[in-house]
Coordinates of C-alpha atoms and ligand atoms in Angstrom, one line a residue:
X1199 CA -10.6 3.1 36.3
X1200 CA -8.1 5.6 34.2
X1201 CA -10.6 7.9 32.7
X1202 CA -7.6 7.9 29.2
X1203 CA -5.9 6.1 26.9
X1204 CA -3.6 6.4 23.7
X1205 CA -4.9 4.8 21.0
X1206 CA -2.3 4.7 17.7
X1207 CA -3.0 3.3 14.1
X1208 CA 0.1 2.5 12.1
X1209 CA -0.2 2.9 8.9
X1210 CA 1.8 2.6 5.6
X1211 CA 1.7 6.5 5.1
X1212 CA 0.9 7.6 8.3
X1213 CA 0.9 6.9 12.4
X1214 CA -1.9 8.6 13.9
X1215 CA -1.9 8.6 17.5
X1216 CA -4.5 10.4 19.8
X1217 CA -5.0 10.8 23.7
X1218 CA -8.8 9.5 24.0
X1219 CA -11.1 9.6 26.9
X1220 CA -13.1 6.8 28.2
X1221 CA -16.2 7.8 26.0
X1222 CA -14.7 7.6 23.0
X1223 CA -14.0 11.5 22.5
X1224 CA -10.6 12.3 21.1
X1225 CA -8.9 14.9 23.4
X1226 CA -5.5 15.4 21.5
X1227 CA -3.9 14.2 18.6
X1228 CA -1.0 13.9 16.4
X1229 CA 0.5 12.4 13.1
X1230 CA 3.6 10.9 11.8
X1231 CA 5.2 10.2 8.2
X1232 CA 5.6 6.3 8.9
X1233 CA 8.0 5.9 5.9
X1234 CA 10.0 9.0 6.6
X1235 CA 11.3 6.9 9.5
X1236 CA 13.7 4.5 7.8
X1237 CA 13.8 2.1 10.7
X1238 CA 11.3 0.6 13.2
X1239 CA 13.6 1.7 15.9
X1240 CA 13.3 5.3 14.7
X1241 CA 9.7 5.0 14.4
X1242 CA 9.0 3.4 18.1
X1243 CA 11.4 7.0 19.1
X1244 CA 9.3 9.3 17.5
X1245 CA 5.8 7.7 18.6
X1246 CA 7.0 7.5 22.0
X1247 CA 8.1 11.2 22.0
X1248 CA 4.9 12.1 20.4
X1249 CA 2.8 10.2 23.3
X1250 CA 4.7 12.7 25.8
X1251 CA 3.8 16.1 23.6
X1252 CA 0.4 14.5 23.5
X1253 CA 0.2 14.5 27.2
X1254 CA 2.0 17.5 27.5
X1255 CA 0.1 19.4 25.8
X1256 CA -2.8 18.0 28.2
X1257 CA -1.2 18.6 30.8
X1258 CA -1.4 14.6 31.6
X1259 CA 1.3 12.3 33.0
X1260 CA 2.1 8.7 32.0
X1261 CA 0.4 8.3 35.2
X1262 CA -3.1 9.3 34.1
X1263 CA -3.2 6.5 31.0
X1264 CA -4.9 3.3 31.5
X1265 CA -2.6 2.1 28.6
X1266 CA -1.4 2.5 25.2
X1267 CA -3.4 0.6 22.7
X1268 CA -1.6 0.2 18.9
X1269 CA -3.5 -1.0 15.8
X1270 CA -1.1 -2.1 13.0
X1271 CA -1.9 -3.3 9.1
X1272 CA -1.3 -7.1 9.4
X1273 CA -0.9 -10.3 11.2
X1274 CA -0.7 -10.1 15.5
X1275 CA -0.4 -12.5 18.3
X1276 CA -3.0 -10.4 20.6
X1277 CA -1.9 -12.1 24.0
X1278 CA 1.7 -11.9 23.3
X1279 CA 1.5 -8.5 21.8
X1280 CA 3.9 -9.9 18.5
X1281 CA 3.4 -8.6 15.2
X1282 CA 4.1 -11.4 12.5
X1283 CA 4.7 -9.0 9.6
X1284 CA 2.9 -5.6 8.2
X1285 CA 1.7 -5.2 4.6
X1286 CA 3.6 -2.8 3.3
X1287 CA 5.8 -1.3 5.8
X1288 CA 9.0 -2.9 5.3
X1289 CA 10.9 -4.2 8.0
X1290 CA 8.5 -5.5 10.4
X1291 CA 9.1 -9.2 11.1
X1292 CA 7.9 -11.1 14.2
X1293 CA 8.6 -8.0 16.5
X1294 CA 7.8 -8.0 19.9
X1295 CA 5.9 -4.9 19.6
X1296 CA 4.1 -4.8 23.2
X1297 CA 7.9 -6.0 25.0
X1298 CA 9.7 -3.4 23.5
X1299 CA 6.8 -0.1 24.2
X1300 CA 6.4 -1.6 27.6
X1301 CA 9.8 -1.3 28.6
X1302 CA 10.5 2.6 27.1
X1303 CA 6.6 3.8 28.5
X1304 CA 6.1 1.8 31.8
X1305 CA 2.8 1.1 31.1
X1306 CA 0.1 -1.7 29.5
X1307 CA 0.1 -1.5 25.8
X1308 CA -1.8 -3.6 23.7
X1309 CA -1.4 -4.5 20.2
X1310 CA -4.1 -5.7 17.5
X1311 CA -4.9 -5.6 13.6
X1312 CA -6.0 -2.6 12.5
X1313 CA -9.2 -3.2 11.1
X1314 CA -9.9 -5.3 14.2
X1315 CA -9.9 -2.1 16.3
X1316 CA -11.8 -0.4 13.7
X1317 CA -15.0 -2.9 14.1
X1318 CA -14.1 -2.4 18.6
X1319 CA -14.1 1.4 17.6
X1320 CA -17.2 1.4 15.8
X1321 CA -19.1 -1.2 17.9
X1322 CA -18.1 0.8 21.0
X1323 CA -18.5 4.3 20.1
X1324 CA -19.9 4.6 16.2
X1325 CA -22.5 2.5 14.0
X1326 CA -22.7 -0.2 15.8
X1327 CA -23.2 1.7 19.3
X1328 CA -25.1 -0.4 21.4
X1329 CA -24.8 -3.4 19.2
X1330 CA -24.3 -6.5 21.3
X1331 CA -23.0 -8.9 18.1
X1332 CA -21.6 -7.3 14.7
X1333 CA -19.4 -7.5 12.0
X1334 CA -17.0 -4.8 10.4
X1335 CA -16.1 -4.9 6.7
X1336 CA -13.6 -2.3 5.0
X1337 CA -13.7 -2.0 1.6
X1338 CA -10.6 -0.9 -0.3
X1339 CA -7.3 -1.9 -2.0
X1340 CA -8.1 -5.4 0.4
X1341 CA -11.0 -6.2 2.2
X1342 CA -11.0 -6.7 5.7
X1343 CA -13.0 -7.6 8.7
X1344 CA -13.5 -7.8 12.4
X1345 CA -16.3 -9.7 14.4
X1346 CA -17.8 -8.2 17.8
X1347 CA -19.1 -11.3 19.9
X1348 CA -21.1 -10.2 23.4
X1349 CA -19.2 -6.7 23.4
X1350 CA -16.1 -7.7 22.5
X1351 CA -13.6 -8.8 19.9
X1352 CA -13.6 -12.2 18.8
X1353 CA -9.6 -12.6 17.0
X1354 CA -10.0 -16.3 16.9
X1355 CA -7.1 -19.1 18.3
X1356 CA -4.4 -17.3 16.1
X1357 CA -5.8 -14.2 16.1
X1358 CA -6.9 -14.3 12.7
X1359 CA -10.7 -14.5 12.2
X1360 CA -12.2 -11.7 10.5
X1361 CA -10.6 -12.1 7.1
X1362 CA -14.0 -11.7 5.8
X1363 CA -11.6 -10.9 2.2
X1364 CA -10.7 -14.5 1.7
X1365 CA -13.9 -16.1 2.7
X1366 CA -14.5 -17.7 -1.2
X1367 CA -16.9 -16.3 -3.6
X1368 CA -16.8 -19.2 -6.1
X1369 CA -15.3 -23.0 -6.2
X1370 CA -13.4 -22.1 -9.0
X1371 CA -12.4 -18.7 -9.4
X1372 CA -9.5 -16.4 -10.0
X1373 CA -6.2 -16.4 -8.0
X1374 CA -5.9 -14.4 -5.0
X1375 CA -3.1 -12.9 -4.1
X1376 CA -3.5 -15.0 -0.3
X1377 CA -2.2 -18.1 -2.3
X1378 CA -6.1 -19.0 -2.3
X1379 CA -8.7 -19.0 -5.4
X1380 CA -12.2 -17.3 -5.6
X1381 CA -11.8 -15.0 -2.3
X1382 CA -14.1 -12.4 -2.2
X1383 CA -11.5 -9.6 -2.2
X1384 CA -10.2 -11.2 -5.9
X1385 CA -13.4 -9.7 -7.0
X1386 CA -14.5 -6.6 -4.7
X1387 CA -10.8 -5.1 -4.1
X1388 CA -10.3 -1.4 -5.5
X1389 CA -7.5 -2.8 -8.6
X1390 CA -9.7 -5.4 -9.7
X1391 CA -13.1 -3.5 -10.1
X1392 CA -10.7 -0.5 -12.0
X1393 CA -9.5 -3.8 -14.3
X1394 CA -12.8 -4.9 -15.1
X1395 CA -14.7 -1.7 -15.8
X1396 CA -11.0 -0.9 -18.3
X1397 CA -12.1 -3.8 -19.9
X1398 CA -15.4 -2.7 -20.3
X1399 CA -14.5 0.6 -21.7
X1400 CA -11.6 -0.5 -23.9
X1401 CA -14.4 -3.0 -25.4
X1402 CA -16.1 0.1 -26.8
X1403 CA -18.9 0.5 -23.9
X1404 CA -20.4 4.2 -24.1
X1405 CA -19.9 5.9 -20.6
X1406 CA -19.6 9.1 -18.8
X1407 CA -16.2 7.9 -17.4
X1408 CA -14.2 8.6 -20.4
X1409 CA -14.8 12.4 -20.0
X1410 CA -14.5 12.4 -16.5
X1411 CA -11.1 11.1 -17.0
X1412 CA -10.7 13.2 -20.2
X1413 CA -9.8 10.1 -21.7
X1414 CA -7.2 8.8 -19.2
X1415 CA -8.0 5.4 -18.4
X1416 CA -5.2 5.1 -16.3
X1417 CA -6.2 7.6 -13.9
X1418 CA -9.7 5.4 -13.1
X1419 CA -9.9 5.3 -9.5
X1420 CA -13.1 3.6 -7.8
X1421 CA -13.9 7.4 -6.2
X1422 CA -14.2 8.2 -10.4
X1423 CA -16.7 5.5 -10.8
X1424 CA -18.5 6.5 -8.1
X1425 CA -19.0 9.9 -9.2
X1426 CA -19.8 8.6 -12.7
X1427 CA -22.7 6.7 -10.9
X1428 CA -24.2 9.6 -8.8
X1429 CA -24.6 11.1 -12.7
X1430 CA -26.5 8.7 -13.5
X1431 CA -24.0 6.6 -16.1
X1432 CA -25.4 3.4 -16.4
X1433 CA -21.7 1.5 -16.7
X1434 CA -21.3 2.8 -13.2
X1435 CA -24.4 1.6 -12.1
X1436 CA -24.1 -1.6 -13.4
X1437 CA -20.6 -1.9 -11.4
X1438 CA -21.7 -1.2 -8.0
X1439 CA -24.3 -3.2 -8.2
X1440 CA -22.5 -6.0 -9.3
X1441 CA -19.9 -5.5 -6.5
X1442 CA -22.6 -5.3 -3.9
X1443 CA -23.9 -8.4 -5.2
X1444 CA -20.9 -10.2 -4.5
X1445 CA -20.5 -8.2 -1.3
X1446 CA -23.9 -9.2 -0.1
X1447 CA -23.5 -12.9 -1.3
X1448 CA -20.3 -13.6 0.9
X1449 CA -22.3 -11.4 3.9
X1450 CA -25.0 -14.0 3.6
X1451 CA -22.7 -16.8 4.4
X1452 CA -21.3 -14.4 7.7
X1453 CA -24.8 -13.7 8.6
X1454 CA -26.1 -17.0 8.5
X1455 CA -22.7 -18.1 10.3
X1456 CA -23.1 -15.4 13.0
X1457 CA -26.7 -14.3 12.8
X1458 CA -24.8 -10.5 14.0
X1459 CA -27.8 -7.2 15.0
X1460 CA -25.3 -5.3 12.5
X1461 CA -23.0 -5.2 9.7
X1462 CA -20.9 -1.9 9.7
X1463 CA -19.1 -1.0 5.9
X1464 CA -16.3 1.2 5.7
X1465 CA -13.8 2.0 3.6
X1466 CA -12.6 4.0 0.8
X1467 CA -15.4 2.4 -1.6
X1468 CA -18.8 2.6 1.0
X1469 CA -18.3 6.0 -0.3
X1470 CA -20.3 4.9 -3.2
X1471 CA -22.9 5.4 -1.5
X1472 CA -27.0 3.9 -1.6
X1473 CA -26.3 1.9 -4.9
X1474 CA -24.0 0.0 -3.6
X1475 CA -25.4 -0.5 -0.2
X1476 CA -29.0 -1.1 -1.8
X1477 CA -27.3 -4.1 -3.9
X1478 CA -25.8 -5.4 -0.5
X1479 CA -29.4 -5.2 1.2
X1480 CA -31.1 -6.7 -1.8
X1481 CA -28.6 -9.8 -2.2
X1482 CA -29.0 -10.3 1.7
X1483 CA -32.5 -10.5 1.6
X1484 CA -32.6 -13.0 -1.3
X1485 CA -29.2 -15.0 0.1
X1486 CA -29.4 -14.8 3.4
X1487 CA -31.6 -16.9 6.3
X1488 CA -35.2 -14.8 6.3
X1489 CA -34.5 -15.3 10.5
X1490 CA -31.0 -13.9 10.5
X1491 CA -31.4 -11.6 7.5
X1492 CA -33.8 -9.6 8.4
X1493 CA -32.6 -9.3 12.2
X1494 CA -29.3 -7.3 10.7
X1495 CA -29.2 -3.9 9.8
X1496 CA -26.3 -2.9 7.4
X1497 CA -25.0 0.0 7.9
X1498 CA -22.2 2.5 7.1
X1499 CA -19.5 2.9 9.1
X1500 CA -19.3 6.1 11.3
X1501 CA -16.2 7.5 13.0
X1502 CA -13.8 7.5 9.4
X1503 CA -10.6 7.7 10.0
X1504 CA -10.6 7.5 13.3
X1505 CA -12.0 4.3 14.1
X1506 CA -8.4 2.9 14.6
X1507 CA -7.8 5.5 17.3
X1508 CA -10.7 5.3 19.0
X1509 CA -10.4 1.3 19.1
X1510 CA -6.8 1.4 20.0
X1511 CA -7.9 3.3 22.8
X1512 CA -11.2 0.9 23.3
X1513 CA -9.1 -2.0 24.3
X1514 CA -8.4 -0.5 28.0
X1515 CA -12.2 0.7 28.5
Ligands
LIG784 ZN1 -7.6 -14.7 -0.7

């Protein structure tokens, strides 16, 4: 077996692509202002290009890569290597991503969702090293997920499953912006917990907040609430728990489903840290199956930023 691989995550920002070895390690690695490129074509030049510097520079042909493995931000048709659309990069419809980098490299590429390879990076190489069965979460603007069955990826019959996001919270809840009501993300995503603690402050709740933002609500950020928490601000407090509440309630229903050895959180906001990981853990206990729930260990994730990469890459070894 090809001891390498180039793993790429495209992102809305940025395309990060890396040369990776068959243990995970990250060899060689570059970056690229995706909306600098104001066409896919120029885009699909330029990360082309930048896979031969990357080799190159490793003194590595085509020749020595198992295959090129791509993680992009939305809906894929894994066998057929066909994205359906991106959320928010403009201009990606029902491209035939795998066809068209096939052709210009010559060798195997694969494509997948993003956070998909994040939960085969981090099963494979990070938190969930060694972990037969788990289940990824990212916590940010959405949340996402990916499930690890035996080793590998489960993506469901159109590779959608994961969407641990839109699983529902409550029968009758607030609309999400999936066309659904009551998803979990309606009431964990990064705008919404902002919203609600606004709401709390505008009411005339006392908090540390205010000064941290020298009165600026409109700079509140969950990173701000987060740091209002580690001092102790009881507003702050409140808010990660409640959001781990609702975190752990919907993981009950996945752990009961799946009965996973771990649960791996990532994600701008698992920076928050123990409160909100304690809430999680404390809702599973009480929510979940005493057999399945105290079989899984949930942890944070591990490799950052590059668990895209690394997964990318993942899907050839
Ligand atoms: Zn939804």
């Amino acid at each position: 077996m090809k001891k390498y691989a180039i793993g790429i995550d495209l992102g809305g920002t940025y395309t990060k692509l890396a040369l990776v070895d068959k243990s995970g390690r990250i060899r060689c690695r570059a970056k690229l202002p995706t909306s600098a490129y104001k066409t896919k074509e120029a885009l699909l030049t330029a990360i082309v290009a930048e896979i031969g510097a990357v080799l190159k520079e490793s003194r590595l042909t085509l020749k020595d890569l198992a295959g090129v493995g791509i993680g992009v931000p939305g809906l894929v048709a894994f066998e057929r290597g066909l994205v359906y659309y991106l959320t928010n990069v403009p201009g990606w419809k029902n491209v035939a991503l795998k066809k068209i980098l096939e052709a210009k490299l010559k060798v195997p590429v694969l494509v997948d969702n993003d956070v998909n390879l994040m939960a085969l990076g981090e099963s494979r190489f990070g938190a969930g090293k060694g972990a037969r069965n788990a289940v990824c979460i990212t916590l940010g603007t959405g949340v996402g997920g990916g499930i690890i069955i035996d080793g590998g990826l489960y993506r469901g019959t159109s590779s959608a499953a994961g969407e641990v996001g839109h699983m529902p919270l409550k029968e009758e809840g607030l609309k999400c912006n999936c066309g659904s009501t009551g998803c979990l993300e309606r009431y964990v995503g990064n705008r919404y917990i902002v919203d609600e603690i606004k709401d709390k402050i505008k009411s005339g709740r006392a908090t540390k907040i205010r000064e941290l933002l020298r009165g600026d609500l409109s700079l509140l950020t969950p990173e701000v609430i987060s740091a209002a928490a580690k001092r102790k601000d009881a507003l702050a407090i409140e808010c990660w728990r409640r959001v781990g509440g609702r975190i752990g309630v919907t993981l009950s229903g996945v752990i009961n489903l799946l009965n996973p050895e771990k649960i791996i959180i990532g994600g701008g906001m698992a920076e928050a840290g123990e409160v909100l990981f304690k809430a999680i853990r404390d809702t599973v206990k009480e929510r979940a199956l005493p057999v399945s729930g105290n079989a899984v260990k949930i942890v944070k994730a591990r490799l950052g930023n590059d668990a895209g990469i690394v997964g990318a890459a993942a899907l050839f070894f």
